[in-house]
PDB file of C-alpha atoms in Angstrom:
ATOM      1  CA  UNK A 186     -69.009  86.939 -48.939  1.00 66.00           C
ATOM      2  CA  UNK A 187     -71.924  88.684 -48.990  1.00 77.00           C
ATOM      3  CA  UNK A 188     -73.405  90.274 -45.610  1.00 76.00           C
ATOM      4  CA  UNK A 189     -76.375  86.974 -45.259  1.00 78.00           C
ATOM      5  CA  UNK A 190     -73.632  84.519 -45.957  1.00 80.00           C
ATOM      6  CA  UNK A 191     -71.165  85.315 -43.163  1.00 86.00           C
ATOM      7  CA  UNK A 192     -73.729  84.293 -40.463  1.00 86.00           C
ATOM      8  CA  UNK A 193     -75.123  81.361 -42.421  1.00 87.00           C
ATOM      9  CA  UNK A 194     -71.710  80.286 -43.038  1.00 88.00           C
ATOM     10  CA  UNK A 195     -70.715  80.900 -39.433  1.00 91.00           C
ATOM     11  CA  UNK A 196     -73.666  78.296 -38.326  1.00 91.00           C
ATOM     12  CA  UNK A 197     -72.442  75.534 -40.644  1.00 91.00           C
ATOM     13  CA  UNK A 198     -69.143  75.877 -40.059  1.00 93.00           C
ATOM     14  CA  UNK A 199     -70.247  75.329 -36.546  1.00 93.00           C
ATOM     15  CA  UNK A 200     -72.729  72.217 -37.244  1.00 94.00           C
ATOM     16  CA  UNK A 201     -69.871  70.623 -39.122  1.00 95.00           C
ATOM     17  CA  UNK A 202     -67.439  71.112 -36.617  1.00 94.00           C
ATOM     18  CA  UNK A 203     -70.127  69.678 -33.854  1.00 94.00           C
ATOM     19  CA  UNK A 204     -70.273  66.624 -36.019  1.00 95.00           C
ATOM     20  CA  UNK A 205     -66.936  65.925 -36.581  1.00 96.00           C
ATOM     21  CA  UNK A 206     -66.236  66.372 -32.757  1.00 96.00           C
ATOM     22  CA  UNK A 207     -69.509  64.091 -31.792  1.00 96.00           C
ATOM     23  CA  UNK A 208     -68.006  61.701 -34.485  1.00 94.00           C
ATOM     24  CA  UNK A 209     -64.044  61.549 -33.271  1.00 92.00           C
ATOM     25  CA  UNK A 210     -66.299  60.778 -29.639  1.00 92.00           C
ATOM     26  CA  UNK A 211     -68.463  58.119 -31.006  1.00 94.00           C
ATOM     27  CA  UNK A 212     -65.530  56.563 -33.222  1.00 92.00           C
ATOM     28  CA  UNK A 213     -63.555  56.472 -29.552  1.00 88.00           C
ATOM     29  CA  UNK A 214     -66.425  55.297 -27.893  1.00 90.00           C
ATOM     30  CA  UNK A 215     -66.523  52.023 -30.403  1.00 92.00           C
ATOM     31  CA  UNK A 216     -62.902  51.305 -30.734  1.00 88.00           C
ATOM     32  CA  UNK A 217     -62.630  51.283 -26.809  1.00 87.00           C
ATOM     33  CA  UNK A 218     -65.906  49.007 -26.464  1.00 88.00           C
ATOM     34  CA  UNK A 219     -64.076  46.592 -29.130  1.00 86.00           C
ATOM     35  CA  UNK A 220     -60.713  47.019 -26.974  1.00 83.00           C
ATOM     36  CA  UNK A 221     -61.865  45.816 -23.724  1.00 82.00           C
ATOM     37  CA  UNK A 222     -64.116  43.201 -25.392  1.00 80.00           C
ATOM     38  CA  UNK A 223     -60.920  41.801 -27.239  1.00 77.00           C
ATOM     39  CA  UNK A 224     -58.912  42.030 -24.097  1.00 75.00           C
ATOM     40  CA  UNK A 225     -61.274  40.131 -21.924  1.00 73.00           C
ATOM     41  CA  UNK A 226     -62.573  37.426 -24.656  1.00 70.00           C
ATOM     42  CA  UNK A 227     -59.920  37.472 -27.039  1.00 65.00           C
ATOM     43  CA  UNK A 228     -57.861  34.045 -26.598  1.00 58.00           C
ATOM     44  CA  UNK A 229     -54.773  34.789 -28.567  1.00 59.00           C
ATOM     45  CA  UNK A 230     -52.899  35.700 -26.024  1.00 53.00           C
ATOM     46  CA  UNK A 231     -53.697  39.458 -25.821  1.00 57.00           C
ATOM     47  CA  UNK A 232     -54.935  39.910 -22.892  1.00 59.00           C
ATOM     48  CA  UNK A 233     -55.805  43.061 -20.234  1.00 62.00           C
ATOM     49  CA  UNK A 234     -52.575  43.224 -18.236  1.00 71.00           C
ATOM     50  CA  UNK A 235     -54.546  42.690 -14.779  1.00 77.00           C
ATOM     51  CA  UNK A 236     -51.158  44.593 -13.394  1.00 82.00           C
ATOM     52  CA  UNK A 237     -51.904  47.577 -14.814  1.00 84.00           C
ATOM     53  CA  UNK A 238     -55.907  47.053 -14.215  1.00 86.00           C
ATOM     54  CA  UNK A 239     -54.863  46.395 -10.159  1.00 90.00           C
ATOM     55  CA  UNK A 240     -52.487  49.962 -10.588  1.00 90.00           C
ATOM     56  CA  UNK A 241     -55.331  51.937 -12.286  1.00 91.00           C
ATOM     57  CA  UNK A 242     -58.138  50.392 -10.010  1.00 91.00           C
ATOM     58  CA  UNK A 243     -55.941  51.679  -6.614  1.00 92.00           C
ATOM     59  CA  UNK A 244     -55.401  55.229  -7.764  1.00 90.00           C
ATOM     60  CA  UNK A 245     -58.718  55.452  -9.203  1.00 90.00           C
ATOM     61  CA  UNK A 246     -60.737  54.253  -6.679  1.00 89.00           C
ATOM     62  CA  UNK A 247     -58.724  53.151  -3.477  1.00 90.00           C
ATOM     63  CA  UNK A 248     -57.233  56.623  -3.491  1.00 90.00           C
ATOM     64  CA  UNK A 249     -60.801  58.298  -3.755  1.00 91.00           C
ATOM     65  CA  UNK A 250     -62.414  56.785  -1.274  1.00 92.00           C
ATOM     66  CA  UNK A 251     -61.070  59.047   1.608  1.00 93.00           C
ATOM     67  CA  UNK A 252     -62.659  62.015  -0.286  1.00 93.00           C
ATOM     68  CA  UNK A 253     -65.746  60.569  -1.213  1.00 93.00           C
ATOM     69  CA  UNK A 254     -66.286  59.311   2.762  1.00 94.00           C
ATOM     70  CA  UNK A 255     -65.921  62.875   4.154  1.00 94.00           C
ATOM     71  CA  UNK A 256     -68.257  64.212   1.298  1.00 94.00           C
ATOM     72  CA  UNK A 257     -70.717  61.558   1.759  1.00 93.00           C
ATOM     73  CA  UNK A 258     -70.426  61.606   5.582  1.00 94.00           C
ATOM     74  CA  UNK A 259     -70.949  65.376   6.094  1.00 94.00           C
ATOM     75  CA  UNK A 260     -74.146  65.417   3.300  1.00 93.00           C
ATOM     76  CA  UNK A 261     -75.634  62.548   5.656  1.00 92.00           C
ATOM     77  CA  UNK A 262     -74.736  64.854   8.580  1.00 92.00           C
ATOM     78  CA  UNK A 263     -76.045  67.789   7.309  1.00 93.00           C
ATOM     79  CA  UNK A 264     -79.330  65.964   5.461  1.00 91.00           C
ATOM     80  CA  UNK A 265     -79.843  64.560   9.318  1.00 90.00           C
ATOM     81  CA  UNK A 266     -79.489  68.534  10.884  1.00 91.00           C
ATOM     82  CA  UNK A 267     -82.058  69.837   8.253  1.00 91.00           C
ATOM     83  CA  UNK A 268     -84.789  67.614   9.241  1.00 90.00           C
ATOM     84  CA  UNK A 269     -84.092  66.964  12.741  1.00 88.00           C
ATOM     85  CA  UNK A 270     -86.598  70.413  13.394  1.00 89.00           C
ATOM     86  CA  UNK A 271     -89.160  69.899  10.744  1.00 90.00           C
ATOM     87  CA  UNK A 272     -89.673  66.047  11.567  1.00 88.00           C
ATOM     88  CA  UNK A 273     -89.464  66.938  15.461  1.00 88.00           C
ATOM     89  CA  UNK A 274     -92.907  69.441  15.002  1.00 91.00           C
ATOM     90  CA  UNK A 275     -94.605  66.403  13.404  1.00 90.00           C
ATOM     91  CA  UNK A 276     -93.184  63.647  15.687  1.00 87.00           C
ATOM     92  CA  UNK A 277     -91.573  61.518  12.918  1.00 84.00           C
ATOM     93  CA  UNK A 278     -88.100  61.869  14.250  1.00 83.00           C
ATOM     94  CA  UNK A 279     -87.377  58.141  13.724  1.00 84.00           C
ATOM     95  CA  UNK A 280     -88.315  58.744  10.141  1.00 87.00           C
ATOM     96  CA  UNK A 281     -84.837  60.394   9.673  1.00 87.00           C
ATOM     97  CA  UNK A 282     -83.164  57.245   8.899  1.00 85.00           C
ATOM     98  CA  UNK A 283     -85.495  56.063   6.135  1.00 89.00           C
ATOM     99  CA  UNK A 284     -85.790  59.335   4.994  1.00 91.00           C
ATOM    100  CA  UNK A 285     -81.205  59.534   4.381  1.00 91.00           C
ATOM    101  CA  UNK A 286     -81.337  55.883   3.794  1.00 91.00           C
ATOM    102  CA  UNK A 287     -83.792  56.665   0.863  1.00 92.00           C
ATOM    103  CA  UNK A 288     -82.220  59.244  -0.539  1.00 91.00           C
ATOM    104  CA  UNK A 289     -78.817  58.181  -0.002  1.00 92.00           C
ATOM    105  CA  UNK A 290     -78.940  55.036  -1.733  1.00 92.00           C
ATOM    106  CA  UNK A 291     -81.392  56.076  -4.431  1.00 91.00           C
ATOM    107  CA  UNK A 292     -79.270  59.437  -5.333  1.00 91.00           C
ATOM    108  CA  UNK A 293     -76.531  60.850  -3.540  1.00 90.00           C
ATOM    109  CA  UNK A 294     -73.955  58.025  -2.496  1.00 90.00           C
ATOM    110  CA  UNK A 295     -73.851  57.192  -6.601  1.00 92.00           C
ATOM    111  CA  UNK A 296     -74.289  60.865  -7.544  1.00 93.00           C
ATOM    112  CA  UNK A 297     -71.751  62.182  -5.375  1.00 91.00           C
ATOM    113  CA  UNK A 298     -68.995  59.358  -5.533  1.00 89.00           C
ATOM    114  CA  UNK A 299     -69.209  59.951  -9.598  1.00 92.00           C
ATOM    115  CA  UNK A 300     -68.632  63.364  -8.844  1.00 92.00           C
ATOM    116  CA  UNK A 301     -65.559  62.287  -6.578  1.00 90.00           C
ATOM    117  CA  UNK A 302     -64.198  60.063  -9.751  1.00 90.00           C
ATOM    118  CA  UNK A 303     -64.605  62.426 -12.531  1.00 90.00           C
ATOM    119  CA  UNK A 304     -62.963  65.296 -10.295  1.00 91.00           C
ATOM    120  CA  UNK A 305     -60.357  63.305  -9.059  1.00 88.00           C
ATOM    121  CA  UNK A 306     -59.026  60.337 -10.856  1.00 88.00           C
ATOM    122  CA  UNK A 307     -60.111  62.329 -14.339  1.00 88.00           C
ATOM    123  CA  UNK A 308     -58.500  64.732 -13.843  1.00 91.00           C
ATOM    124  CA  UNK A 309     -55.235  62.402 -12.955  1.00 90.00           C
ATOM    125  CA  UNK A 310     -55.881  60.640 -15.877  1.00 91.00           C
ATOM    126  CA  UNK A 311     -56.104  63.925 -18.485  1.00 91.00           C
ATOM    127  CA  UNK A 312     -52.980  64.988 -16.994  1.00 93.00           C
ATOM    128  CA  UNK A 313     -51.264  61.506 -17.599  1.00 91.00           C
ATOM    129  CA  UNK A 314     -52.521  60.851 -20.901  1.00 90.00           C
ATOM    130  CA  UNK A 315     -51.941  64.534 -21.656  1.00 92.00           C
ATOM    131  CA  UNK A 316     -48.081  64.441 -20.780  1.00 92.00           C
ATOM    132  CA  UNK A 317     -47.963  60.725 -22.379  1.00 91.00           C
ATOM    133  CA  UNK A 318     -49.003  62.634 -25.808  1.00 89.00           C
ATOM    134  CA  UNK A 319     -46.575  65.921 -25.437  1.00 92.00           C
ATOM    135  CA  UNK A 320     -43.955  63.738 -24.508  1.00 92.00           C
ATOM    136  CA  UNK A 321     -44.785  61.359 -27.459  1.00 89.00           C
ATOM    137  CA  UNK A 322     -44.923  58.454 -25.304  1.00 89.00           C
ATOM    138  CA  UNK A 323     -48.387  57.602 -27.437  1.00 88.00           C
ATOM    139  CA  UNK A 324     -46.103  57.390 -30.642  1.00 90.00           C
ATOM    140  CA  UNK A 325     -43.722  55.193 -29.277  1.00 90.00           C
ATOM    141  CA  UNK A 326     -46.202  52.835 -28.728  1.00 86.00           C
ATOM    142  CA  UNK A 327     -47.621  52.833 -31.968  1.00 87.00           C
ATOM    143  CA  UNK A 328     -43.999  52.988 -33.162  1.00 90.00           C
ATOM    144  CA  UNK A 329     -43.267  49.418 -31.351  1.00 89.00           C
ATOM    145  CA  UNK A 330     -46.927  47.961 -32.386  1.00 86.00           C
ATOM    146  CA  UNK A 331     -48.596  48.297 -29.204  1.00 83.00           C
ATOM    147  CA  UNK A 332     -52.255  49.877 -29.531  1.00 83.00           C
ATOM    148  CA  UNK A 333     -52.686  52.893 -26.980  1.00 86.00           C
ATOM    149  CA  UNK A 334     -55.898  52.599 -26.619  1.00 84.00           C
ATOM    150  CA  UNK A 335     -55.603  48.709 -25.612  1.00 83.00           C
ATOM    151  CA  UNK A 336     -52.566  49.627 -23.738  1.00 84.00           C
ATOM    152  CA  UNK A 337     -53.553  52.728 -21.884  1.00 87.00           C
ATOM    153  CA  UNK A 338     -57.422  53.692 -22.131  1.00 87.00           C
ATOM    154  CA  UNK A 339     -59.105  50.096 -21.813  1.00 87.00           C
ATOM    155  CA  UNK A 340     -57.335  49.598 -18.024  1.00 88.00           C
ATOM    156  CA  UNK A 341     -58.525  53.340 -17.229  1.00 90.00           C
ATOM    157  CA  UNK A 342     -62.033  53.070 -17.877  1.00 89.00           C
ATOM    158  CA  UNK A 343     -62.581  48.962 -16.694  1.00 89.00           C
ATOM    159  CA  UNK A 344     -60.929  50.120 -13.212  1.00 91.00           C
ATOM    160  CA  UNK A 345     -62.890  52.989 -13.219  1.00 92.00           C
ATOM    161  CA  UNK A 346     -66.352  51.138 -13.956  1.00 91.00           C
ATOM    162  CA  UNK A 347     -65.063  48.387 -11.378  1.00 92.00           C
ATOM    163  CA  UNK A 348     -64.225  51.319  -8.651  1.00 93.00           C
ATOM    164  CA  UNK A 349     -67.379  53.538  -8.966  1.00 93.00           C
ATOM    165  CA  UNK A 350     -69.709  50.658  -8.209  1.00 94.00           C
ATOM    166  CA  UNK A 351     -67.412  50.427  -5.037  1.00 93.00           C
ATOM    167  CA  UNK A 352     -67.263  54.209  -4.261  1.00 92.00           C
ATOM    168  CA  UNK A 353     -71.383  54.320  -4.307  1.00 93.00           C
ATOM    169  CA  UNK A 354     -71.572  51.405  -2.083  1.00 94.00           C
ATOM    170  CA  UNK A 355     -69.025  52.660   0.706  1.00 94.00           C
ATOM    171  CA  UNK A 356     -70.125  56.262  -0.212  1.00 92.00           C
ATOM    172  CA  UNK A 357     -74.190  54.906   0.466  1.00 93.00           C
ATOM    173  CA  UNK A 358     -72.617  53.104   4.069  1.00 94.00           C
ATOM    174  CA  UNK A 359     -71.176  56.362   4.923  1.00 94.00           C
ATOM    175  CA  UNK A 360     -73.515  58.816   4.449  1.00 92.00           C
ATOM    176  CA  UNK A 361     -76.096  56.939   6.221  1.00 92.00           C
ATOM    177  CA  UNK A 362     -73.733  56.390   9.327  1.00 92.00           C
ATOM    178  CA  UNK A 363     -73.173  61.060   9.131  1.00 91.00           C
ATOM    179  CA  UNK A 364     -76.926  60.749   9.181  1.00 89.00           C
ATOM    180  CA  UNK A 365     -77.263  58.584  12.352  1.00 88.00           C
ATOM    181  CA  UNK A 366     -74.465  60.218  14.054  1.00 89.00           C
ATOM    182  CA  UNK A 367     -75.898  63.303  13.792  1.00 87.00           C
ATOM    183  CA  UNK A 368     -79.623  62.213  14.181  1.00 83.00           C
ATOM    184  CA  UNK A 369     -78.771  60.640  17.365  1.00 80.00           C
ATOM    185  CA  UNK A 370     -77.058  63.730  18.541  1.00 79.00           C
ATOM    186  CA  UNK A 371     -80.160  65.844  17.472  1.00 66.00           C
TER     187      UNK A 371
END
């Protein structure tokens, strides 16, 4: 190769790689979406096992909410000590509670308990689905005619839609009570 082609060839060896990868995504993305459509409106009898939804949806989200309550309790605390001074000068201390309702609701009790998930339960699911494929646990499956992504993907991510709507709202109820503890401390 020629001293203009190495870099050129470097940059579409790239691009193509970047496709394939967004592609393997995309073609994941579509054969999970027609998974968990089949297993909730398919009526030949395969169905979403709702025991392994209940399993996933308790160490998904059950299991994070203990985390996400101290996170979201000590950014309402915390939110409540920054403005307690500025708010005083003006006299709008009472505004403290729309002000960490507001932005509580609107941003951080969502933000932050998505954070929570994708730290905690997806990491616990890489390592699970990791060790299911070294230990070719995946290829037994296909081996015995079961589809893994039917079988093990589609009850991961419908608990783990299910469960983040519930993390934001106890995460929003929590950080709103660290703000009023604290505000009626300040």
């Amino acid at each position: 190769m020629t001293l203009l082609a190495r870099p050129i060839a470097f940059i579409g060896n790239a691009a193509i790689g970047a496709a394939e990868f967004v592609g393997g995504i995309g073609y994941l993305l579509l054969d999970v979406l027609q998974a968990t459509h089949g297993a909730f409106l398919n009526r030949r009898g395969r169905r979403l096992g709702w025991q392994n939804l209940w399993a996933q949806m308790v160490r998904v989200g059950v299991k994070s909410i203990p985390i996400v309550c101290l996170v979201l309790f000590c950014i309402g605390a915390i939110l409540a000590l920054q403005m307690a001074p500025v708010l005083k000068r003006y006299g709008a201390i009472p505004q403290i509670a729309d002000i960490i309702a507001t932005a509580t609701f609107r941003e951080l009790g969502p933000l932050i308990g998505a954070i929570v998930l994708t730290g905690f339960a997806g990491a616990s699911i890489a390592a699970e689905l990791g060790s299911m494929a070294v230990s070719e646990e995946i290829e037994a499956l296909e081996a015995e005619a079961i589809d893994p992504i039917r079988f093990l993907v589609v009850p991961r991510v419908v608990a783990t839609c299910i469960m983040m709507i519930c993390l934001a709202v106890v995460g929003d109820i929590v950080g709103v009570a660290g703000g009023m503890f604290v505000s009626h401390l300040a």
